[in-house]
Amino acid sequence: MPASIFSAKELACLVMNSQGVDQNLIAPADHFELATMQLEAADERRERRQLEVGSLSSTSQAIHCPQEEEDDGRPTPPWRSFILKVFCSVSMFLLLTLLLELFAKEKVTHLSRHVMSCIGLPGLFLFVFLADGVPQPFTYVPLIFMAVKASVPKPVVFGVCAAASYCAALCGYLIGSKMRSLPCGDSLYLRLVNWQPWVPDLMERRGAQGVAMAALMPIPLALATWTAGSFRVSVPQFLLAGMFRFPKILVFVLLSGPSPDVAITHEHVLWG
């Protein structure tokens, strides 16, 4: 037998060693394939989570979309607060008028005639003009009441107050149109915006309609007219919108109760 021929025992050992080498070569391949499968599974899980998150976000956007269309971040007038304020103002005015008529009618009449004899209709015009022409929180409703109680005819009271308010609206528009060019114009405009942030947006979107709406609201008229002037609202339309303060004046003139029975006999009560 040649020397190169191995014995059966040696051949068995060689076969076993070769199988071990093959197993050692196969093991890394198995590990690589396993790792690849794990990475693919992780990628699939990640993609699944992204799809779930995307579907949830799209659902939430679909739910909130109508709200975004209704509320686009712009300031809006506090309608509920305005309605409550109007209701409380009218109710308090009627209550005070009734109480004064019942318990202090003569004193109120005497005081009203004394005040009107001092200021007259020119004074009433001036007070209403300043109240509606300058941004301030005070009202001229007590003067309307006192003028009626001083036996000034209600049509006269309404005419004087309406004319003064309309002139104040025109002056407010002129002031607003020149306000930005003044040295302190920007700071003054910012103060107006901070007072009622929704007014500039209303003037920008609605123009003269915004002026008419603001004139009916329980806010200083000067806020609307000054802002309308700064936005250069159409003048012909503004001339019409400025009259929308008249209904408010008319309501308080009519609610001021009946005039005293004694008619006015002195001219100084009317003209001061």
PDB file of C-alpha atoms in Angstrom:
ATOM      1  CA  MET A   1       0.000   0.000   0.000  1.00  0.00           C
ATOM      2  CA  PRO A   2       1.432   3.391  -0.923  1.00  0.00           C
ATOM      3  CA  ALA A   3       2.379   5.797   1.858  1.00  0.00           C
ATOM      4  CA  SER A   4       0.011   8.476   0.530  1.00  0.00           C
ATOM      5  CA  ILE A   5      -2.914   6.306   1.291  1.00  0.00           C
ATOM      6  CA  PHE A   6      -4.499   7.291   4.661  1.00  0.00           C
ATOM      7  CA  SER A   7      -5.946   4.879   7.034  1.00  0.00           C
ATOM      8  CA  ALA A   8      -9.643   4.798   7.702  1.00  0.00           C
ATOM      9  CA  LYS A   9      -9.150   6.444  11.041  1.00  0.00           C
ATOM     10  CA  GLU A  10      -7.166   9.274   9.546  1.00  0.00           C
ATOM     11  CA  LEU A  11      -9.750   9.769   6.814  1.00  0.00           C
ATOM     12  CA  ALA A  12     -12.474   9.982   9.404  1.00  0.00           C
ATOM     13  CA  CYS A  13     -10.542  12.665  11.255  1.00  0.00           C
ATOM     14  CA  LEU A  14     -10.014  14.612   8.035  1.00  0.00           C
ATOM     15  CA  VAL A  15     -13.744  14.479   7.206  1.00  0.00           C
ATOM     16  CA  MET A  16     -14.686  15.679  10.672  1.00  0.00           C
ATOM     17  CA  ASN A  17     -12.206  18.550  10.454  1.00  0.00           C
ATOM     18  CA  SER A  18     -13.518  19.561   7.047  1.00  0.00           C
ATOM     19  CA  GLN A  19     -17.108  19.559   8.364  1.00  0.00           C
ATOM     20  CA  GLY A  20     -16.030  21.776  11.263  1.00  0.00           C
ATOM     21  CA  VAL A  21     -14.419  24.199   8.823  1.00  0.00           C
ATOM     22  CA  ASP A  22     -17.603  24.222   6.732  1.00  0.00           C
ATOM     23  CA  GLN A  23     -19.691  24.905   9.842  1.00  0.00           C
ATOM     24  CA  ASN A  24     -17.361  27.738  10.841  1.00  0.00           C
ATOM     25  CA  LEU A  25     -17.743  29.212   7.356  1.00  0.00           C
ATOM     26  CA  ILE A  26     -21.508  28.800   7.368  1.00  0.00           C
ATOM     27  CA  ALA A  27     -22.007  30.311  10.871  1.00  0.00           C
ATOM     28  CA  PRO A  28     -20.942  33.857   9.912  1.00  0.00           C
ATOM     29  CA  ALA A  29     -23.192  33.688   6.865  1.00  0.00           C
ATOM     30  CA  ASP A  30     -26.098  32.675   9.067  1.00  0.00           C
ATOM     31  CA  HIS A  31     -25.377  35.536  11.463  1.00  0.00           C
ATOM     32  CA  PHE A  32     -25.223  38.032   8.580  1.00  0.00           C
ATOM     33  CA  GLU A  33     -28.506  36.780   7.178  1.00  0.00           C
ATOM     34  CA  LEU A  34     -30.115  36.981  10.621  1.00  0.00           C
ATOM     35  CA  ALA A  35     -28.852  40.520  11.136  1.00  0.00           C
ATOM     36  CA  THR A  36     -30.167  41.522   7.719  1.00  0.00           C
ATOM     37  CA  MET A  37     -33.568  40.101   8.540  1.00  0.00           C
ATOM     38  CA  GLN A  38     -33.617  41.973  11.852  1.00  0.00           C
ATOM     39  CA  LEU A  39     -32.751  45.243  10.110  1.00  0.00           C
ATOM     40  CA  GLU A  40     -35.460  44.686   7.544  1.00  0.00           C
ATOM     41  CA  ALA A  41     -37.964  43.938  10.301  1.00  0.00           C
ATOM     42  CA  ALA A  42     -36.923  47.105  12.134  1.00  0.00           C
ATOM     43  CA  ASP A  43     -37.345  49.121   8.941  1.00  0.00           C
ATOM     44  CA  GLU A  44     -40.788  47.665   8.434  1.00  0.00           C
ATOM     45  CA  ARG A  45     -41.792  48.550  12.013  1.00  0.00           C
ATOM     46  CA  ARG A  46     -40.452  52.098  11.555  1.00  0.00           C
ATOM     47  CA  GLU A  47     -42.377  52.551   8.321  1.00  0.00           C
ATOM     48  CA  ARG A  48     -45.516  51.199   9.985  1.00  0.00           C
ATOM     49  CA  ARG A  49     -45.184  53.676  12.862  1.00  0.00           C
ATOM     50  CA  GLN A  50     -44.660  56.545  10.426  1.00  0.00           C
ATOM     51  CA  LEU A  51     -47.784  55.568   8.534  1.00  0.00           C
ATOM     52  CA  GLU A  52     -49.776  55.406  11.770  1.00  0.00           C
ATOM     53  CA  VAL A  53     -48.503  58.819  12.881  1.00  0.00           C
ATOM     54  CA  GLY A  54     -49.259  60.258   9.456  1.00  0.00           C
ATOM     55  CA  SER A  55     -52.800  58.927   9.517  1.00  0.00           C
ATOM     56  CA  LEU A  56     -53.369  60.327  13.003  1.00  0.00           C
ATOM     57  CA  SER A  57     -52.042  63.753  12.038  1.00  0.00           C
ATOM     58  CA  SER A  58     -54.182  63.845   8.900  1.00  0.00           C
ATOM     59  CA  THR A  59     -57.214  62.868  10.960  1.00  0.00           C
ATOM     60  CA  SER A  60     -56.522  65.606  13.502  1.00  0.00           C
ATOM     61  CA  GLN A  61     -56.074  68.144  10.715  1.00  0.00           C
ATOM     62  CA  ALA A  62     -59.354  67.071   9.202  1.00  0.00           C
ATOM     63  CA  ILE A  63     -61.029  67.494  12.569  1.00  0.00           C
ATOM     64  CA  HIS A  64     -59.536  70.944  13.261  1.00  0.00           C
ATOM     65  CA  CYS A  65     -59.805  72.258   9.712  1.00  0.00           C
ATOM     66  CA  PRO A  66     -63.270  73.858  10.143  1.00  0.00           C
ATOM     67  CA  GLN A  67     -62.119  75.614  13.301  1.00  0.00           C
ATOM     68  CA  GLU A  68     -59.087  77.006  11.488  1.00  0.00           C
ATOM     69  CA  GLU A  69     -61.322  78.333   8.746  1.00  0.00           C
ATOM     70  CA  GLU A  70     -63.569  79.978  11.284  1.00  0.00           C
ATOM     71  CA  ASP A  71     -60.736  81.291  13.461  1.00  0.00           C
ATOM     72  CA  ASP A  72     -57.706  82.212  11.384  1.00  0.00           C
ATOM     73  CA  GLY A  73     -55.928  83.923  14.248  1.00  0.00           C
ATOM     74  CA  ARG A  74     -57.343  87.384  13.600  1.00  0.00           C
ATOM     75  CA  PRO A  75     -58.863  89.279  16.538  1.00  0.00           C
ATOM     76  CA  THR A  76     -62.654  89.370  16.424  1.00  0.00           C
ATOM     77  CA  PRO A  77     -65.120  91.664  18.200  1.00  0.00           C
ATOM     78  CA  PRO A  78     -66.299  90.314  21.581  1.00  0.00           C
ATOM     79  CA  TRP A  79     -69.927  90.025  20.539  1.00  0.00           C
ATOM     80  CA  ARG A  80     -71.142  88.384  23.736  1.00  0.00           C
ATOM     81  CA  SER A  81     -69.540  91.075  25.842  1.00  0.00           C
ATOM     82  CA  PHE A  82     -71.096  93.777  23.659  1.00  0.00           C
ATOM     83  CA  ILE A  83     -74.562  92.276  23.873  1.00  0.00           C
ATOM     84  CA  LEU A  84     -74.271  91.963  27.640  1.00  0.00           C
ATOM     85  CA  LYS A  85     -72.976  95.518  27.922  1.00  0.00           C
ATOM     86  CA  VAL A  86     -75.820  96.923  25.827  1.00  0.00           C
ATOM     87  CA  PHE A  87     -78.399  95.007  27.845  1.00  0.00           C
ATOM     88  CA  CYS A  88     -76.929  96.163  31.159  1.00  0.00           C
ATOM     89  CA  SER A  89     -76.584  99.773  29.988  1.00  0.00           C
ATOM     90  CA  VAL A  90     -80.171 100.039  28.778  1.00  0.00           C
ATOM     91  CA  SER A  91     -81.502  98.261  31.863  1.00  0.00           C
ATOM     92  CA  MET A  92     -79.561 100.498  34.257  1.00  0.00           C
ATOM     93  CA  PHE A  93     -80.620 103.615  32.349  1.00  0.00           C
ATOM     94  CA  LEU A  94     -84.285 102.642  32.529  1.00  0.00           C
ATOM     95  CA  LEU A  95     -84.011 101.740  36.211  1.00  0.00           C
ATOM     96  CA  LEU A  96     -82.301 105.008  37.149  1.00  0.00           C
ATOM     97  CA  THR A  97     -84.780 106.996  35.079  1.00  0.00           C
ATOM     98  CA  LEU A  98     -87.687 105.317  36.845  1.00  0.00           C
ATOM     99  CA  LEU A  99     -86.186 105.837  40.307  1.00  0.00           C
ATOM    100  CA  LEU A 100     -85.426 109.491  39.630  1.00  0.00           C
ATOM    101  CA  GLU A 101     -88.941 110.049  38.310  1.00  0.00           C
ATOM    102  CA  LEU A 102     -90.455 108.478  41.415  1.00  0.00           C
ATOM    103  CA  PHE A 103     -88.276 109.895  44.183  1.00  0.00           C
ATOM    104  CA  ALA A 104     -86.436 112.965  42.880  1.00  0.00           C
ATOM    105  CA  LYS A 105     -88.401 114.338  39.965  1.00  0.00           C
ATOM    106  CA  GLU A 106     -88.414 117.991  41.032  1.00  0.00           C
ATOM    107  CA  LYS A 107     -84.759 118.022  42.045  1.00  0.00           C
ATOM    108  CA  VAL A 108     -83.692 116.384  38.790  1.00  0.00           C
ATOM    109  CA  THR A 109     -85.748 118.857  36.779  1.00  0.00           C
ATOM    110  CA  HIS A 110     -84.290 121.822  38.651  1.00  0.00           C
ATOM    111  CA  LEU A 111     -80.714 120.546  38.268  1.00  0.00           C
ATOM    112  CA  SER A 112     -81.216 119.764  34.586  1.00  0.00           C
ATOM    113  CA  ARG A 113     -82.524 123.241  33.847  1.00  0.00           C
ATOM    114  CA  HIS A 114     -79.668 124.801  35.767  1.00  0.00           C
ATOM    115  CA  VAL A 115     -77.112 122.804  33.775  1.00  0.00           C
ATOM    116  CA  MET A 116     -78.755 123.573  30.440  1.00  0.00           C
ATOM    117  CA  SER A 117     -79.032 127.251  31.330  1.00  0.00           C
ATOM    118  CA  CYS A 118     -75.263 127.238  31.881  1.00  0.00           C
ATOM    119  CA  ILE A 119     -74.160 125.307  28.799  1.00  0.00           C
ATOM    120  CA  GLY A 120     -77.128 125.651  26.455  1.00  0.00           C
ATOM    121  CA  LEU A 121     -77.368 123.782  23.183  1.00  0.00           C
ATOM    122  CA  PRO A 122     -73.871 124.924  22.102  1.00  0.00           C
ATOM    123  CA  GLY A 123     -72.470 123.328  25.241  1.00  0.00           C
ATOM    124  CA  LEU A 124     -74.411 120.128  24.552  1.00  0.00           C
ATOM    125  CA  PHE A 125     -73.022 120.116  21.017  1.00  0.00           C
ATOM    126  CA  LEU A 126     -69.469 120.635  22.304  1.00  0.00           C
ATOM    127  CA  PHE A 127     -69.678 117.870  24.905  1.00  0.00           C
ATOM    128  CA  VAL A 128     -71.034 115.343  22.395  1.00  0.00           C
ATOM    129  CA  PHE A 129     -68.458 116.434  19.827  1.00  0.00           C
ATOM    130  CA  LEU A 130     -65.590 115.864  22.271  1.00  0.00           C
ATOM    131  CA  ALA A 131     -67.022 112.573  23.543  1.00  0.00           C
ATOM    132  CA  ASP A 132     -67.304 111.092  20.042  1.00  0.00           C
ATOM    133  CA  GLY A 133     -64.276 112.856  18.580  1.00  0.00           C
ATOM    134  CA  VAL A 134     -61.631 111.900  21.151  1.00  0.00           C
ATOM    135  CA  PRO A 135     -60.869 108.302  22.197  1.00  0.00           C
ATOM    136  CA  GLN A 136     -62.057 108.193  25.810  1.00  0.00           C
ATOM    137  CA  PRO A 137     -64.311 105.906  27.855  1.00  0.00           C
ATOM    138  CA  PHE A 138     -66.935 108.442  29.013  1.00  0.00           C
ATOM    139  CA  THR A 139     -70.443 108.804  27.613  1.00  0.00           C
ATOM    140  CA  TYR A 140     -72.723 111.773  27.002  1.00  0.00           C
ATOM    141  CA  VAL A 141     -75.946 109.879  27.768  1.00  0.00           C
ATOM    142  CA  PRO A 142     -76.463 111.765  31.086  1.00  0.00           C
ATOM    143  CA  LEU A 143     -76.424 115.049  29.155  1.00  0.00           C
ATOM    144  CA  ILE A 144     -79.103 113.724  26.815  1.00  0.00           C
ATOM    145  CA  PHE A 145     -81.226 112.858  29.826  1.00  0.00           C
ATOM    146  CA  MET A 146     -80.670 116.262  31.433  1.00  0.00           C
ATOM    147  CA  ALA A 147     -81.481 118.105  28.215  1.00  0.00           C
ATOM    148  CA  VAL A 148     -84.802 116.269  27.944  1.00  0.00           C
ATOM    149  CA  LYS A 149     -85.572 116.913  31.613  1.00  0.00           C
ATOM    150  CA  ALA A 150     -84.788 120.589  31.079  1.00  0.00           C
ATOM    151  CA  SER A 151     -87.787 120.659  28.721  1.00  0.00           C
ATOM    152  CA  VAL A 152     -85.691 120.877  25.562  1.00  0.00           C
ATOM    153  CA  PRO A 153     -87.808 119.253  22.816  1.00  0.00           C
ATOM    154  CA  LYS A 154     -86.660 115.756  22.020  1.00  0.00           C
ATOM    155  CA  PRO A 155     -86.284 116.427  18.269  1.00  0.00           C
ATOM    156  CA  VAL A 156     -83.979 119.322  19.136  1.00  0.00           C
ATOM    157  CA  VAL A 157     -81.920 117.179  21.506  1.00  0.00           C
ATOM    158  CA  PHE A 158     -81.621 114.459  18.895  1.00  0.00           C
ATOM    159  CA  GLY A 159     -80.708 116.909  16.137  1.00  0.00           C
ATOM    160  CA  VAL A 160     -77.990 118.624  18.188  1.00  0.00           C
ATOM    161  CA  CYS A 161     -76.444 115.368  19.426  1.00  0.00           C
ATOM    162  CA  ALA A 162     -76.611 113.712  15.998  1.00  0.00           C
ATOM    163  CA  ALA A 163     -74.998 116.714  14.305  1.00  0.00           C
ATOM    164  CA  ALA A 164     -72.243 116.838  16.920  1.00  0.00           C
ATOM    165  CA  SER A 165     -71.566 113.109  16.614  1.00  0.00           C
ATOM    166  CA  TYR A 166     -71.436 113.296  12.822  1.00  0.00           C
ATOM    167  CA  CYS A 167     -69.030 116.245  12.887  1.00  0.00           C
ATOM    168  CA  ALA A 168     -66.890 114.326  15.367  1.00  0.00           C
ATOM    169  CA  ALA A 169     -66.813 111.360  12.992  1.00  0.00           C
ATOM    170  CA  LEU A 170     -65.622 113.559  10.121  1.00  0.00           C
ATOM    171  CA  CYS A 171     -62.915 115.156  12.266  1.00  0.00           C
ATOM    172  CA  GLY A 172     -61.862 111.728  13.500  1.00  0.00           C
ATOM    173  CA  TYR A 173     -61.408 110.561   9.921  1.00  0.00           C
ATOM    174  CA  LEU A 174     -59.247 113.595   9.129  1.00  0.00           C
ATOM    175  CA  ILE A 175     -57.145 113.049  12.247  1.00  0.00           C
ATOM    176  CA  GLY A 176     -56.673 109.385  11.401  1.00  0.00           C
ATOM    177  CA  SER A 177     -55.616 110.154   7.837  1.00  0.00           C
ATOM    178  CA  LYS A 178     -52.864 112.476   9.110  1.00  0.00           C
ATOM    179  CA  MET A 179     -51.970 110.490  12.218  1.00  0.00           C
ATOM    180  CA  ARG A 180     -49.212 108.354  10.670  1.00  0.00           C
ATOM    181  CA  SER A 181     -47.327 111.428   9.449  1.00  0.00           C
ATOM    182  CA  LEU A 182     -47.123 112.965  12.933  1.00  0.00           C
ATOM    183  CA  PRO A 183     -43.973 112.431  15.063  1.00  0.00           C
ATOM    184  CA  CYS A 184     -45.991 110.559  17.692  1.00  0.00           C
ATOM    185  CA  GLY A 185     -48.424 109.059  15.186  1.00  0.00           C
ATOM    186  CA  ASP A 186     -47.116 105.508  15.337  1.00  0.00           C
ATOM    187  CA  SER A 187     -47.190 105.355  19.130  1.00  0.00           C
ATOM    188  CA  LEU A 188     -50.705 106.834  19.165  1.00  0.00           C
ATOM    189  CA  TYR A 189     -51.856 104.284  16.616  1.00  0.00           C
ATOM    190  CA  LEU A 190     -50.379 101.453  18.684  1.00  0.00           C
ATOM    191  CA  ARG A 191     -52.285 102.698  21.730  1.00  0.00           C
ATOM    192  CA  LEU A 192     -55.519 102.583  19.774  1.00  0.00           C
ATOM    193  CA  VAL A 193     -54.726  99.070  18.562  1.00  0.00           C
ATOM    194  CA  ASN A 194     -53.936  97.886  22.077  1.00  0.00           C
ATOM    195  CA  TRP A 195     -57.242  99.302  23.325  1.00  0.00           C
ATOM    196  CA  GLN A 196     -59.373  97.319  20.860  1.00  0.00           C
ATOM    197  CA  PRO A 197     -57.139  94.988  18.770  1.00  0.00           C
ATOM    198  CA  TRP A 198     -60.004  93.896  16.519  1.00  0.00           C
ATOM    199  CA  VAL A 199     -60.839  97.401  15.211  1.00  0.00           C
ATOM    200  CA  PRO A 200     -57.956  97.713  12.681  1.00  0.00           C
ATOM    201  CA  ASP A 201     -58.689  94.265  11.260  1.00  0.00           C
ATOM    202  CA  LEU A 202     -62.378  95.160  10.968  1.00  0.00           C
ATOM    203  CA  MET A 203     -61.548  98.364   9.080  1.00  0.00           C
ATOM    204  CA  GLU A 204     -59.089  96.563   6.821  1.00  0.00           C
ATOM    205  CA  ARG A 205     -61.504  93.779   5.895  1.00  0.00           C
ATOM    206  CA  ARG A 206     -64.856  95.600   5.911  1.00  0.00           C
ATOM    207  CA  GLY A 207     -63.972  99.238   5.238  1.00  0.00           C
ATOM    208  CA  ALA A 208     -66.977 101.536   5.651  1.00  0.00           C
ATOM    209  CA  GLN A 209     -69.118  98.589   6.751  1.00  0.00           C
ATOM    210  CA  GLY A 210     -66.742  98.162   9.673  1.00  0.00           C
ATOM    211  CA  VAL A 211     -67.248 101.823  10.582  1.00  0.00           C
ATOM    212  CA  ALA A 212     -71.019 101.352  10.534  1.00  0.00           C
ATOM    213  CA  MET A 213     -70.762  98.231  12.695  1.00  0.00           C
ATOM    214  CA  ALA A 214     -68.454  99.936  15.190  1.00  0.00           C
ATOM    215  CA  ALA A 215     -70.775 102.963  15.367  1.00  0.00           C
ATOM    216  CA  LEU A 216     -73.547 100.706  16.644  1.00  0.00           C
ATOM    217  CA  MET A 217     -71.300  99.036  19.223  1.00  0.00           C
ATOM    218  CA  PRO A 218     -70.775 100.248  22.800  1.00  0.00           C
ATOM    219  CA  ILE A 219     -67.257 101.535  22.111  1.00  0.00           C
ATOM    220  CA  PRO A 220     -65.862 105.059  21.641  1.00  0.00           C
ATOM    221  CA  LEU A 221     -66.693 106.223  18.136  1.00  0.00           C
ATOM    222  CA  ALA A 222     -63.259 107.815  17.758  1.00  0.00           C
ATOM    223  CA  LEU A 223     -61.628 104.377  17.763  1.00  0.00           C
ATOM    224  CA  ALA A 224     -63.473 103.528  14.562  1.00  0.00           C
ATOM    225  CA  THR A 225     -63.171 106.903  12.837  1.00  0.00           C
ATOM    226  CA  TRP A 226     -59.480 107.447  13.574  1.00  0.00           C
ATOM    227  CA  THR A 227     -58.648 103.913  12.436  1.00  0.00           C
ATOM    228  CA  ALA A 228     -60.794 104.297   9.325  1.00  0.00           C
ATOM    229  CA  GLY A 229     -58.885 107.462   8.436  1.00  0.00           C
ATOM    230  CA  SER A 230     -55.543 105.741   8.885  1.00  0.00           C
ATOM    231  CA  PHE A 231     -56.681 102.963   6.512  1.00  0.00           C
ATOM    232  CA  ARG A 232     -57.991 105.486   3.976  1.00  0.00           C
ATOM    233  CA  VAL A 233     -61.511 104.091   3.912  1.00  0.00           C
ATOM    234  CA  SER A 234     -63.547 105.330   0.963  1.00  0.00           C
ATOM    235  CA  VAL A 235     -64.759 108.850   1.794  1.00  0.00           C
ATOM    236  CA  PRO A 236     -68.230 108.623   0.149  1.00  0.00           C
ATOM    237  CA  GLN A 237     -68.914 105.356   1.945  1.00  0.00           C
ATOM    238  CA  PHE A 238     -67.592 106.777   5.215  1.00  0.00           C
ATOM    239  CA  LEU A 239     -69.982 109.744   4.942  1.00  0.00           C
ATOM    240  CA  LEU A 240     -72.856 107.270   4.998  1.00  0.00           C
ATOM    241  CA  ALA A 241     -71.353 105.006   7.660  1.00  0.00           C
ATOM    242  CA  GLY A 242     -70.879 107.943  10.041  1.00  0.00           C
ATOM    243  CA  MET A 243     -74.667 108.214  10.369  1.00  0.00           C
ATOM    244  CA  PHE A 244     -74.952 104.811  12.024  1.00  0.00           C
ATOM    245  CA  ARG A 245     -74.391 106.444  15.403  1.00  0.00           C
ATOM    246  CA  PHE A 246     -77.788 108.115  15.105  1.00  0.00           C
ATOM    247  CA  PRO A 247     -79.882 105.092  16.207  1.00  0.00           C
ATOM    248  CA  LYS A 248     -77.997 104.879  19.494  1.00  0.00           C
ATOM    249  CA  ILE A 249     -78.613 108.574  20.165  1.00  0.00           C
ATOM    250  CA  LEU A 250     -82.284 108.242  19.244  1.00  0.00           C
ATOM    251  CA  VAL A 251     -82.786 105.300  21.604  1.00  0.00           C
ATOM    252  CA  PHE A 252     -81.474 107.198  24.627  1.00  0.00           C
ATOM    253  CA  VAL A 253     -83.433 110.330  23.698  1.00  0.00           C
ATOM    254  CA  LEU A 254     -86.645 108.301  23.594  1.00  0.00           C
ATOM    255  CA  LEU A 255     -85.808 106.426  26.803  1.00  0.00           C
ATOM    256  CA  SER A 256     -85.171 109.625  28.739  1.00  0.00           C
ATOM    257  CA  GLY A 257     -88.821 109.757  29.707  1.00  0.00           C
ATOM    258  CA  PRO A 258     -91.348 112.514  29.172  1.00  0.00           C
ATOM    259  CA  SER A 259     -90.342 116.134  29.405  1.00  0.00           C
ATOM    260  CA  PRO A 260     -91.681 118.131  32.367  1.00  0.00           C
ATOM    261  CA  ASP A 261     -95.032 119.785  31.944  1.00  0.00           C
ATOM    262  CA  VAL A 262     -93.612 123.279  32.258  1.00  0.00           C
ATOM    263  CA  ALA A 263     -92.441 124.496  28.879  1.00  0.00           C
ATOM    264  CA  ILE A 264     -89.281 126.478  28.331  1.00  0.00           C
ATOM    265  CA  THR A 265     -89.889 130.199  28.453  1.00  0.00           C
ATOM    266  CA  HIS A 266     -86.327 131.481  28.677  1.00  0.00           C
ATOM    267  CA  GLU A 267     -84.036 131.583  25.711  1.00  0.00           C
ATOM    268  CA  HIS A 268     -80.921 131.188  27.859  1.00  0.00           C
ATOM    269  CA  VAL A 269     -81.968 127.646  28.719  1.00  0.00           C
ATOM    270  CA  LEU A 270     -81.493 126.777  25.046  1.00  0.00           C
ATOM    271  CA  TRP A 271     -78.529 128.926  24.161  1.00  0.00           C
ATOM    272  CA  GLY A 272     -76.799 129.370  27.517  1.00  0.00           C
TER     273      GLY A 272
END
